[in-house]
Tab-separated table of C-alpha atoms and ligand atoms in Angstrom:
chain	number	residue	atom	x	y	z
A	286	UNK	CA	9.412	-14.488	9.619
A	287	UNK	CA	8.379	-11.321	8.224
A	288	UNK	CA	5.743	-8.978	9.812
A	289	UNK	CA	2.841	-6.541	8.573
A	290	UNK	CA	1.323	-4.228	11.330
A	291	UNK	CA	-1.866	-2.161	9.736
A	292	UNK	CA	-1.765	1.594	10.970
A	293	UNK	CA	-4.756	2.259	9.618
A	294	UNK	CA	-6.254	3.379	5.816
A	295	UNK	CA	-3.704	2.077	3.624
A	296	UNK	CA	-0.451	2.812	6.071
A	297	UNK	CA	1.216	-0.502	6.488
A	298	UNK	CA	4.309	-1.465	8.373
A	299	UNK	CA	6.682	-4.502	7.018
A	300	UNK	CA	9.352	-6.011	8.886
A	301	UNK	CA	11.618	-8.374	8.020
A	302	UNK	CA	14.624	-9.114	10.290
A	303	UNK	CA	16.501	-5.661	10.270
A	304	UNK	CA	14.749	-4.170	7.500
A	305	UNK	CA	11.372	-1.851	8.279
A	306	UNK	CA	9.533	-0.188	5.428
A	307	UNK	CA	6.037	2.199	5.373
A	308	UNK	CA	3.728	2.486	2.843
A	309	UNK	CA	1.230	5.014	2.616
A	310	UNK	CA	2.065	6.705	6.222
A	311	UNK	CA	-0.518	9.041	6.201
A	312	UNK	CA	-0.668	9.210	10.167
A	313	UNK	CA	-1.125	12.905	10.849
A	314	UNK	CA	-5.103	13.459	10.875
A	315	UNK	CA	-5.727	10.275	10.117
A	316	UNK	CA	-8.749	9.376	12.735
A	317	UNK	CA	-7.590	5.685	12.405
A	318	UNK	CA	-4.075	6.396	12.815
A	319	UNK	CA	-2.213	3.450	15.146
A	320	UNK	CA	0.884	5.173	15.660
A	321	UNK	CA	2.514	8.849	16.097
A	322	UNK	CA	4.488	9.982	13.118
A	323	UNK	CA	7.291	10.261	15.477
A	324	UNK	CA	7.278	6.622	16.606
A	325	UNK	CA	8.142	5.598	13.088
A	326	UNK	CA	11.866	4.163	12.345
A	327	UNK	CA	12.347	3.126	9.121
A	328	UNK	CA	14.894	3.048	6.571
A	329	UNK	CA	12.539	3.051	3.587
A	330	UNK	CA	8.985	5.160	2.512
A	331	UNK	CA	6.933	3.604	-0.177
A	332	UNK	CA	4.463	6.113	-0.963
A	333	UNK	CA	1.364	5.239	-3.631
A	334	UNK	CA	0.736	8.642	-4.966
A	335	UNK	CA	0.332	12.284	-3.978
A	336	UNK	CA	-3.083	12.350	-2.363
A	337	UNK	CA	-2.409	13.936	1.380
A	338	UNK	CA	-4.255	10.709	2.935
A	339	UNK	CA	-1.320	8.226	1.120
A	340	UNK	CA	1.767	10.830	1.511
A	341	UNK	CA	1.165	12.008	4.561
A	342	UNK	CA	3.564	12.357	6.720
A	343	UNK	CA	6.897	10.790	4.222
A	344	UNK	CA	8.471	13.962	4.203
A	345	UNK	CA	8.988	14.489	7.436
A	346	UNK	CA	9.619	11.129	8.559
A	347	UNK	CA	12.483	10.983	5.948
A	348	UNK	CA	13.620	13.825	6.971
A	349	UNK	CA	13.798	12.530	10.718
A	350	UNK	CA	14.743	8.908	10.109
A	351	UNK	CA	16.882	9.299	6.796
A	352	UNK	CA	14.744	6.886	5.219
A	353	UNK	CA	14.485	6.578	1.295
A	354	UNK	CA	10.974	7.720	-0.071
A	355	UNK	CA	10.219	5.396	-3.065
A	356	UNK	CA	7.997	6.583	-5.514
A	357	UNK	CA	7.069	7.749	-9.111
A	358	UNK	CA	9.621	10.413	-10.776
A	359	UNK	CA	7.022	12.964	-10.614
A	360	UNK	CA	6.363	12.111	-6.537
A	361	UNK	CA	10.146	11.318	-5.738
A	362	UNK	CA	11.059	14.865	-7.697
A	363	UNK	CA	7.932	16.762	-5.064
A	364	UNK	CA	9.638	14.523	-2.222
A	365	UNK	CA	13.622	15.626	-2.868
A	366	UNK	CA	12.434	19.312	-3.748
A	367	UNK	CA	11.560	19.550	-0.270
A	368	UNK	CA	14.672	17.756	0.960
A	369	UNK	CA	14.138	13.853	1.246
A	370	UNK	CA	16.609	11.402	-0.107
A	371	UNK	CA	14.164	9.489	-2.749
A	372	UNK	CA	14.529	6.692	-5.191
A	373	UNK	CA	12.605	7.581	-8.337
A	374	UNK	CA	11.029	4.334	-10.182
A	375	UNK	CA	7.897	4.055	-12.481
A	376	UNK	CA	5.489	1.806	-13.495
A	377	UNK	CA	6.978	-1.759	-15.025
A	378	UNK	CA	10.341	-0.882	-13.209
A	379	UNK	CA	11.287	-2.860	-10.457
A	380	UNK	CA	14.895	-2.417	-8.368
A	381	UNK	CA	16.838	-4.285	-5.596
A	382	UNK	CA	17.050	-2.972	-2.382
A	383	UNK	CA	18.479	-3.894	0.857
A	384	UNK	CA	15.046	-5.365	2.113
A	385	UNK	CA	13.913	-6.774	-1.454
A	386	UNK	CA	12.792	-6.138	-4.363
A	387	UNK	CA	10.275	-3.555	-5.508
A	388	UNK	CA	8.235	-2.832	-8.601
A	389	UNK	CA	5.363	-0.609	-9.402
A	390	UNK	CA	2.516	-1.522	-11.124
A	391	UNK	CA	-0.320	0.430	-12.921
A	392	UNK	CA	-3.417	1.693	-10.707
A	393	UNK	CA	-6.392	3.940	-12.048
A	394	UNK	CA	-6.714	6.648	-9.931
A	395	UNK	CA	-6.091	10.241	-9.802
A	396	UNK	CA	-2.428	11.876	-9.529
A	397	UNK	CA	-2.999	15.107	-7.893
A	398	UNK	CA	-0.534	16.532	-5.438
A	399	UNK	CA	-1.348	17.370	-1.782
A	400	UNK	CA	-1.637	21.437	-3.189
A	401	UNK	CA	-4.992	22.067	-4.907
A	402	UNK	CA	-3.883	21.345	-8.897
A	403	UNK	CA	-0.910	20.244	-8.315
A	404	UNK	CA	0.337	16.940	-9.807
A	405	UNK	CA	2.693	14.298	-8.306
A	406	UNK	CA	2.825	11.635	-11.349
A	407	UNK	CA	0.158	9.217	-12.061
A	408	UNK	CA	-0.850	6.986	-8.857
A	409	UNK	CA	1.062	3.259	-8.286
A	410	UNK	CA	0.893	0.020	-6.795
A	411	UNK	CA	3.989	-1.649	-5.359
A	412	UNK	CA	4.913	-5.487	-5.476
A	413	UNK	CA	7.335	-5.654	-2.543
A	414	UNK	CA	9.405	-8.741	-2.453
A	415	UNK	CA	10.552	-9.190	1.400
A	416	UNK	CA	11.818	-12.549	2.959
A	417	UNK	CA	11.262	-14.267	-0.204
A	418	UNK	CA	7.435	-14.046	-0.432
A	419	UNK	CA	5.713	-11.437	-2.730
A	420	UNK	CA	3.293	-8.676	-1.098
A	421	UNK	CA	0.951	-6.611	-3.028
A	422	UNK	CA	-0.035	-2.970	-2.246
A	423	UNK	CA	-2.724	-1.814	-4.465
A	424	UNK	CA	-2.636	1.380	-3.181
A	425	UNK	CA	-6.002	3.699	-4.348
A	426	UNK	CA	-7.115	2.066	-7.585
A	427	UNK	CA	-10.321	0.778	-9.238
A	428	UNK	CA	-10.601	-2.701	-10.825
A	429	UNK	CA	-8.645	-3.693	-13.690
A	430	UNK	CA	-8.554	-6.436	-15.581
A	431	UNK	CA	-4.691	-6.385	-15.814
A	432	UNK	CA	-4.937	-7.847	-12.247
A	433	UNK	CA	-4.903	-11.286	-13.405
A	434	UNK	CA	-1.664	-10.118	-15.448
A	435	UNK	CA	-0.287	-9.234	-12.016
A	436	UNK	CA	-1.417	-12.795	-10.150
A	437	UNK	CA	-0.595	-14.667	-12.913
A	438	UNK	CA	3.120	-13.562	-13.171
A	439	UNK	CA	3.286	-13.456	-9.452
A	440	UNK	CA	2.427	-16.016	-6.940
A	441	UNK	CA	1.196	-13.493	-4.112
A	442	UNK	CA	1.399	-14.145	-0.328
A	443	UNK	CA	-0.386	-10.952	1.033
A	444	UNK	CA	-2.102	-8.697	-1.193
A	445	UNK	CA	-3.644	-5.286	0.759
A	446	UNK	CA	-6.672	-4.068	-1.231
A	447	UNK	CA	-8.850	-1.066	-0.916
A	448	UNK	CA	-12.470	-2.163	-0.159
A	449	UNK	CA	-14.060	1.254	1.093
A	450	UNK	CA	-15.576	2.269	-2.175
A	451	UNK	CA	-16.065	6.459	-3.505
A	452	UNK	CA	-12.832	6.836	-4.236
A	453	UNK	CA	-11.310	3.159	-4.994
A	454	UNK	CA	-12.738	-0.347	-5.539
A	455	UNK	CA	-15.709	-1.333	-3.481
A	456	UNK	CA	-16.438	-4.782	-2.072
A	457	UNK	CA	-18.071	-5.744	-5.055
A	458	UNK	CA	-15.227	-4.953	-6.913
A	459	UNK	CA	-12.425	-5.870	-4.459
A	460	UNK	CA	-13.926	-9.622	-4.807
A	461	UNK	CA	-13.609	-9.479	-8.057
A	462	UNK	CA	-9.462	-7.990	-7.803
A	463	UNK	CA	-8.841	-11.168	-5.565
A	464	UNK	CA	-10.611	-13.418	-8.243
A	465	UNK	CA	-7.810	-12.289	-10.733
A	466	UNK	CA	-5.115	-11.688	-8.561
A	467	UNK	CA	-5.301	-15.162	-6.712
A	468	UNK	CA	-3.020	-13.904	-3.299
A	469	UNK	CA	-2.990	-16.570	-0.610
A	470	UNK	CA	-3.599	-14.056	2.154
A	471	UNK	CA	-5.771	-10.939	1.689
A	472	UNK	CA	-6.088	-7.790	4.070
A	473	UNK	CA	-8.465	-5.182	3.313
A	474	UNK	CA	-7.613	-1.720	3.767
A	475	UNK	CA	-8.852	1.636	2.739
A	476	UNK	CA	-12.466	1.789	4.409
A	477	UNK	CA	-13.865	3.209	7.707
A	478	UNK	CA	-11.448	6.006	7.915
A	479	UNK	CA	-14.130	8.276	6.725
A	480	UNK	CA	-18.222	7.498	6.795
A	481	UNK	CA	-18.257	8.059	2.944
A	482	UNK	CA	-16.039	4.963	2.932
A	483	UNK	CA	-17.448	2.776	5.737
A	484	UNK	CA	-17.821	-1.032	4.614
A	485	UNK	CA	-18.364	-4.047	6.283
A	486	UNK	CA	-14.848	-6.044	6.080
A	487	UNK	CA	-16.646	-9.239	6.863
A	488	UNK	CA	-19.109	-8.666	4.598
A	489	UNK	CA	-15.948	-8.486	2.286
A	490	UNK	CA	-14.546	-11.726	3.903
A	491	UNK	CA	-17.321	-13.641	3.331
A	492	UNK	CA	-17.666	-13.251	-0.379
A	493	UNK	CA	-14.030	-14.030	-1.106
A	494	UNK	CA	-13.398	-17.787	-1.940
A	495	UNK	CA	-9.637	-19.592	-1.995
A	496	UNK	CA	-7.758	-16.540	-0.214
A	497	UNK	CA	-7.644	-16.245	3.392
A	498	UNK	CA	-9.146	-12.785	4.705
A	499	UNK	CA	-7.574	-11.321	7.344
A	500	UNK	CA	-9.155	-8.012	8.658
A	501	UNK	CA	-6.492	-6.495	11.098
A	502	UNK	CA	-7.879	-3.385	13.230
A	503	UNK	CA	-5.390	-0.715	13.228
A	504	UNK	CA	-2.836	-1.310	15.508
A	505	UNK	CA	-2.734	-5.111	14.427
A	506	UNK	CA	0.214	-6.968	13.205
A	507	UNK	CA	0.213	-10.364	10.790
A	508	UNK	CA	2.961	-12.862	10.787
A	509	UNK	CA	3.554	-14.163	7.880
B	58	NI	NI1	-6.014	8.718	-3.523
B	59	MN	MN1	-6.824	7.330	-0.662
């Protein structure tokens, strides 16, 4: 049994028996945030891309915790420069760790660093394999049509999509990603932290047919 507990924006929690990884744990000034920095204990940091509101607070939880901070060479190099133990990867690469496998896929979105003009490597998404069953982080993207590439190769379980709109996929658009992708399970992420991205999740649940919508408030935690 393998656990997801939503922190809020696109910061997600997985647990699997020993193993806990972060994505995105942009906790720090995040109005949504479900958890202290502090509180997190992890031995592994997937971060998306440089944007402050996806790397957050990775540094200094690594730096804390020990934890790994996977990203992009460009991101990883930013991460290690200021002392983290990383594990560089890019997109179409995929490695074995102790909780599963991981590989990054494309997304389109912007690559700047948290510094104004700055520029941490072009942005990700992550296909975590944990307990067996495939998860799927979009992290900050548009829609692409390669997302029925990504379904199609890989039977998904719980896909995490952005729905907020501005600066990522809308709803219109996120119905359309789970259309290609085909997940089983779908939480939507990304929206409300912010009113330029408020959306109506349900409104978003009710327009996606064969997945299962789950809309966890921060703080929440899946089984799956
Ligand atoms: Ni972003
Ligand atoms: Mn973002």
């Amino acid at each position: 049994m393998a656990e997801a507990r939503y922190l809020g924006h696109a910061c997600v929690l997985l647990s699997e028996g020993p193993h806990r990884l972060i994505l995105d744990p942009y906790l720090t000034g995040n109005p949504q945030a479900a958890a202290a920095p502090e509180a997190i204990d992890v031995q592994h940091i997937l971060v998306s891309h440089g944007h402050q509101d996806h790397l957050g607070d990775a540094i200094p939880i690594a730096l804390r915790t020990g934890a790994t901070i996977i990203a992009t060479a460009e991101l990883a190099g930013y991460c290690e420069a200021r002392g983290a133990r990383t594990h560089a990867m890019h997109i179409g690469g995929e490695h074995d760790f102790a909780f599963g496998r991981v590989k990054l896929t494309i997304a389109q979105h912007g690559g700047g660093g948290p510094e104004p003009g700055s520029y941490t490597g072009p942005p990700v998404g992550f296909l975590i394999t944990l307990g067996g069953r495939i998860i799927y982080h979009a992290g900050d993207t548009g829609l692409f049509r390669d997302m029925r590439l990504i379904g199609e190769m890989n039977p998904i379980e719980l896909a995490f999509l952005p729905i907020g709109g501005n600066y990522t996929m809308g709803i219109e658009d996120a119905v359309r990603a789970a259309e290609l992708l085909q997940p089983r399970r779908l939480v939507p992420i990304h929206y409300g932290t912010w009113p330029v991205i408020a959306a109506d999740p349900q409104a978003f649940a009710a327009r996606v047919r064969d997945a299962q919508v789950i809309v966890l408030r921060p703080g929440e935690t899946l089984e799956f």
